[in-house]
């Protein structure tokens, strides 16, 4: 069983930045593929960014060039740097870990509003 704890969400104005962190409770963190998802009110959960255990990344089209996913295997942590935030980025952001099984964090709220 892997526990994922997100942090770093909050309220930010349009154009601002936030960095989300997700700490994983496993000593095998380096072999997990990690991802960030988000779910806005009334919408389905969607993949935002993904990073493989080898460090390859991919992004949902609307966040390309604005968001960056990274990982620090020494700290068992994955990050999501979010720049140039827009109101449509408002959502609950979830950390996800995948190996044989899939694990989810509890989510962190990101609100982009003036």
Coordinates of N, CA and C in Angstrom, one line a residue:
X1 N 0.8 -1.2 0.0 CA 0.0 0.0 0.0 C 0.9 1.2 0.0
X2 N 0.6 2.2 -0.9 CA 1.3 3.4 -1.0 C 0.4 4.6 -0.6
X3 N 0.9 5.4 0.3 CA 0.2 6.6 0.6 C 0.8 7.8 -0.1
X4 N -0.1 8.7 -0.6 CA 0.4 9.9 -1.3 C -0.2 11.1 -0.7
X5 N 0.6 12.0 -0.3 CA 0.1 13.2 0.4 C 0.5 14.5 -0.5
X6 N -0.5 15.2 -1.0 CA -0.3 16.4 -1.8 C -0.3 17.6 -0.9
X7 N 0.4 18.6 -1.4 CA 0.4 19.9 -0.7 C 0.7 21.0 -1.7
X8 N 0.5 22.2 -1.3 CA 0.9 23.3 -2.2 C -0.3 24.0 -2.9
X9 N -1.5 23.5 -2.8 CA -2.6 24.2 -3.4 C -3.0 25.5 -2.7
X10 N -3.9 26.2 -3.3 CA -4.3 27.4 -2.7 C -5.0 28.3 -3.7
X11 N -5.2 29.6 -3.3 CA -5.8 30.6 -4.1 C -4.7 31.5 -4.8
X12 N -4.8 31.7 -6.1 CA -3.9 32.5 -6.8 C -4.6 33.3 -7.9
X13 N -4.1 34.4 -8.2 CA -4.6 35.3 -9.2 C -4.3 34.7 -10.6
X14 N -5.1 35.0 -11.6 CA -4.7 34.7 -13.0 C -3.3 35.2 -13.3
X15 N -2.5 34.4 -14.0 CA -1.1 34.7 -14.3 C -0.1 34.3 -13.3
X16 N -0.6 33.9 -12.1 CA 0.3 33.5 -11.0 C 0.8 32.1 -11.1
X17 N 1.6 31.7 -10.1 CA 2.2 30.4 -10.1 C 1.9 29.7 -8.8
X18 N 2.0 28.4 -8.9 CA 1.9 27.5 -7.7 C 2.8 26.3 -8.0
X19 N 3.3 25.7 -6.9 CA 4.0 24.4 -7.1 C 3.4 23.4 -6.1
X20 N 2.9 22.4 -6.7 CA 2.3 21.3 -6.0 C 3.4 20.2 -5.7
X21 N 3.3 19.6 -4.5 CA 4.2 18.5 -4.2 C 3.3 17.3 -3.8
X22 N 3.9 16.1 -4.0 CA 3.3 14.9 -3.6 C 4.3 14.0 -3.0
X23 N 4.2 13.7 -1.8 CA 5.2 12.8 -1.1 C 4.6 11.4 -1.0
X24 N 5.4 10.4 -1.4 CA 5.0 9.0 -1.4 C 5.6 8.2 -0.3
X25 N 4.8 7.3 0.3 CA 5.3 6.5 1.4 C 5.8 5.2 1.0
X26 N 6.7 5.1 0.0 CA 7.3 3.9 -0.4 C 8.8 4.0 -0.7
X27 N 9.6 3.0 -0.3 CA 11.0 3.1 -0.6 C 11.3 2.7 -2.1
X28 N 10.2 2.3 -2.8 CA 10.4 1.9 -4.2 C 9.9 3.0 -5.1
X29 N 9.8 4.2 -4.6 CA 9.3 5.3 -5.4 C 9.9 5.4 -6.8
X30 N 11.2 5.2 -6.9 CA 11.9 5.4 -8.2 C 11.4 4.6 -9.3
X31 N 10.7 3.5 -9.0 CA 10.2 2.6 -10.1 C 8.7 2.8 -10.4
X32 N 8.1 3.8 -9.7 CA 6.7 4.1 -10.0 C 6.6 5.1 -11.2
X33 N 5.7 5.0 -12.0 CA 5.3 6.1 -12.9 C 4.3 7.0 -12.1
X34 N 4.5 8.3 -12.3 CA 3.7 9.2 -11.5 C 3.0 10.2 -12.4
X35 N 1.9 10.7 -11.8 CA 1.1 11.6 -12.7 C 0.3 12.6 -11.8
X36 N -0.1 13.6 -12.4 CA -1.1 14.6 -11.8 C -2.3 14.6 -12.6
X37 N -3.5 14.5 -11.9 CA -4.8 14.6 -12.5 C -5.5 15.8 -11.9
X38 N -6.5 16.2 -12.5 CA -7.4 17.3 -11.9 C -8.8 17.0 -12.2
X39 N -9.7 17.5 -11.3 CA -11.1 17.4 -11.5 C -11.8 18.7 -11.1
X40 N -12.4 19.4 -12.1 CA -13.1 20.6 -11.9 C -14.6 20.3 -11.6
X41 N -15.3 21.1 -10.9 CA -16.7 20.9 -10.6 C -17.5 20.5 -11.8
X42 N -18.2 19.4 -11.7 CA -19.1 19.0 -12.8 C -18.4 18.4 -14.0
X43 N -17.1 18.1 -13.9 CA -16.3 17.6 -15.0 C -15.7 16.3 -14.5
X44 N -15.3 15.5 -15.5 CA -14.6 14.2 -15.2 C -13.1 14.5 -14.9
X45 N -12.5 13.6 -14.1 CA -11.1 13.7 -13.8 C -10.3 13.6 -15.1
X46 N -9.3 14.4 -15.2 CA -8.5 14.4 -16.4 C -7.0 14.3 -16.1
X47 N -6.2 13.7 -17.0 CA -4.8 13.7 -16.8 C -4.2 15.0 -17.2
X48 N -3.3 15.5 -16.3 CA -2.7 16.8 -16.5 C -1.2 16.6 -17.0
X49 N -0.5 15.8 -16.3 CA 0.9 15.5 -16.6 C 1.3 14.2 -16.1
X50 N 2.3 13.6 -16.8 CA 2.7 12.2 -16.4 C 4.2 12.2 -16.5
X51 N 4.9 11.5 -15.6 CA 6.3 11.3 -15.7 C 6.7 9.8 -15.4
X52 N 7.4 9.2 -16.3 CA 7.8 7.8 -16.1 C 8.9 7.7 -15.1
X53 N 9.2 6.4 -14.8 CA 10.3 6.2 -13.9 C 11.7 6.6 -14.5
X54 N 11.7 6.6 -15.8 CA 12.9 7.0 -16.5 C 13.0 8.5 -16.7
X55 N 11.9 9.2 -16.4 CA 11.9 10.7 -16.5 C 11.2 11.3 -17.7
X56 N 10.7 10.4 -18.6 CA 10.0 10.9 -19.7 C 8.7 11.6 -19.3
X57 N 8.3 12.7 -19.9 CA 7.1 13.4 -19.5 C 6.1 13.6 -20.7
X58 N 4.9 13.8 -20.3 CA 3.9 14.2 -21.3 C 2.8 15.0 -20.6
X59 N 2.1 15.9 -21.4 CA 1.2 16.9 -20.8 C -0.1 16.9 -21.6
X60 N -1.1 17.3 -20.9 CA -2.4 17.6 -21.5 C -2.2 18.9 -22.3
X61 N -2.8 19.0 -23.5 CA -2.5 20.1 -24.4 C -2.7 21.4 -23.8
X62 N -3.7 21.6 -23.0 CA -4.0 23.0 -22.5 C -2.9 23.5 -21.5
X63 N -2.1 22.6 -21.0 CA -1.1 23.0 -20.0 C 0.3 23.0 -20.5
X64 N 0.5 22.5 -21.8 CA 1.8 22.5 -22.4 C 2.5 23.9 -22.4
X65 N 3.7 24.0 -22.0 CA 4.4 25.3 -21.9 C 4.1 26.1 -20.7
X66 N 3.2 25.6 -19.9 CA 2.9 26.4 -18.6 C 3.2 25.5 -17.4
X67 N 2.9 24.2 -17.5 CA 3.1 23.3 -16.3 C 4.4 22.4 -16.6
X68 N 5.0 22.1 -15.5 CA 6.2 21.2 -15.6 C 6.1 20.2 -14.4
X69 N 6.1 18.9 -14.8 CA 6.2 17.8 -13.8 C 7.6 17.4 -13.7
X70 N 8.0 17.1 -12.4 CA 9.3 16.6 -12.1 C 9.3 15.7 -10.9
X71 N 10.4 15.0 -10.7 CA 10.4 14.1 -9.6 C 11.8 14.1 -8.9
X72 N 11.8 13.9 -7.6 CA 13.0 13.8 -6.8 C 13.0 12.4 -6.1
X73 N 13.7 11.5 -6.7 CA 13.6 10.1 -6.2 C 14.2 10.0 -4.8
X74 N 15.2 10.9 -4.5 CA 15.8 10.9 -3.2 C 14.8 11.3 -2.1
X75 N 13.8 12.1 -2.5 CA 12.8 12.6 -1.5 C 11.5 11.9 -1.7
X76 N 11.4 10.9 -2.6 CA 10.1 10.3 -2.8 C 9.0 11.2 -3.1
X77 N 9.3 12.2 -3.9 CA 8.4 13.3 -4.2 C 8.3 13.6 -5.7
X78 N 7.1 13.9 -6.1 CA 6.8 14.4 -7.4 C 6.2 15.8 -7.3
X79 N 6.6 16.7 -8.3 CA 6.1 18.1 -8.2 C 5.4 18.4 -9.5
X80 N 4.6 19.5 -9.4 CA 3.9 20.1 -10.5 C 4.1 21.6 -10.4
X81 N 5.0 22.1 -11.2 CA 5.1 23.6 -11.2 C 4.1 24.1 -12.2
X82 N 3.3 25.0 -11.8 CA 2.2 25.6 -12.6 C 2.4 27.1 -12.7
X83 N 2.7 27.6 -13.9 CA 2.9 29.0 -14.2 C 1.8 29.5 -15.1
X84 N 1.7 30.8 -15.2 CA 0.7 31.4 -16.1 C -0.7 30.8 -15.9
X85 N -1.1 30.7 -14.6 CA -2.3 30.0 -14.3 C -3.5 30.8 -14.8
X86 N -4.5 30.0 -15.3 CA -5.8 30.6 -15.8 C -6.9 30.1 -14.9
X87 N -8.1 30.9 -15.1 CA -9.2 30.5 -14.3 C -9.7 29.1 -14.5
X88 N -9.5 28.7 -15.8 CA -9.9 27.3 -16.1 C -9.0 26.2 -15.6
X89 N -7.9 26.6 -14.9 CA -7.1 25.6 -14.2 C -7.7 25.3 -12.8
X90 N -8.7 26.0 -12.4 CA -9.3 25.8 -11.1 C -9.8 24.3 -11.0
X91 N -9.4 23.6 -10.0 CA -9.8 22.2 -9.9 C -9.2 21.6 -8.6
X92 N -9.6 20.4 -8.3 CA -8.9 19.6 -7.3 C -7.8 18.8 -8.0
X93 N -6.6 18.9 -7.6 CA -5.5 18.2 -8.2 C -5.1 17.0 -7.4
X94 N -5.0 15.9 -8.1 CA -4.7 14.6 -7.5 C -3.4 14.0 -7.9
X95 N -2.6 13.5 -7.0 CA -1.4 12.8 -7.3 C -1.8 11.3 -7.6
X96 N -1.0 10.7 -8.5 CA -1.3 9.3 -8.9 C 0.0 8.5 -9.0
X97 N 0.0 7.3 -8.5 CA 1.2 6.5 -8.6 C 0.8 5.2 -9.3
X98 N 1.6 4.7 -10.2 CA 1.2 3.5 -11.0 C 2.4 2.5 -11.0
X99 N 2.1 1.3 -10.6 CA 3.1 0.2 -10.9 C 2.2 -1.0 -11.3
X100 N 2.1 -2.0 -10.5 CA 1.1 -3.1 -10.7 C -0.3 -2.5 -10.3
X101 N -0.3 -1.8 -9.2 CA -1.5 -1.2 -8.8 C -1.5 0.3 -9.0
X102 N -2.6 1.0 -8.8 CA -2.7 2.4 -8.9 C -3.1 3.0 -7.5
X103 N -2.5 4.1 -7.2 CA -2.8 4.8 -5.9 C -3.1 6.2 -6.1
X104 N -3.9 6.8 -5.3 CA -4.3 8.2 -5.4 C -4.1 8.9 -4.1
X105 N -3.8 10.2 -4.2 CA -3.7 11.1 -3.0 C -5.1 11.6 -2.7
X106 N -5.2 12.4 -1.7 CA -6.5 12.9 -1.3 C -7.0 14.1 -2.0
X107 N -6.0 14.7 -2.7 CA -6.3 15.9 -3.6 C -6.0 17.2 -2.9
X108 N -5.7 18.2 -3.6 CA -5.4 19.6 -3.1 C -6.1 20.6 -4.0
X109 N -6.8 21.5 -3.4 CA -7.6 22.5 -4.2 C -6.7 23.6 -4.7
X110 N -6.9 23.8 -6.0 CA -6.2 25.0 -6.7 C -7.4 25.9 -7.2
X111 N -7.4 27.1 -6.8 CA -8.4 28.1 -7.2 C -7.7 29.3 -7.8
X112 N -8.0 29.5 -9.1 CA -7.4 30.7 -9.8 C -8.5 31.7 -10.0
X113 N -8.4 32.8 -9.3 CA -9.5 33.8 -9.4 C -8.9 35.2 -9.0
X114 N -9.5 36.2 -9.6 CA -9.1 37.6 -9.2 C -10.0 38.1 -8.1

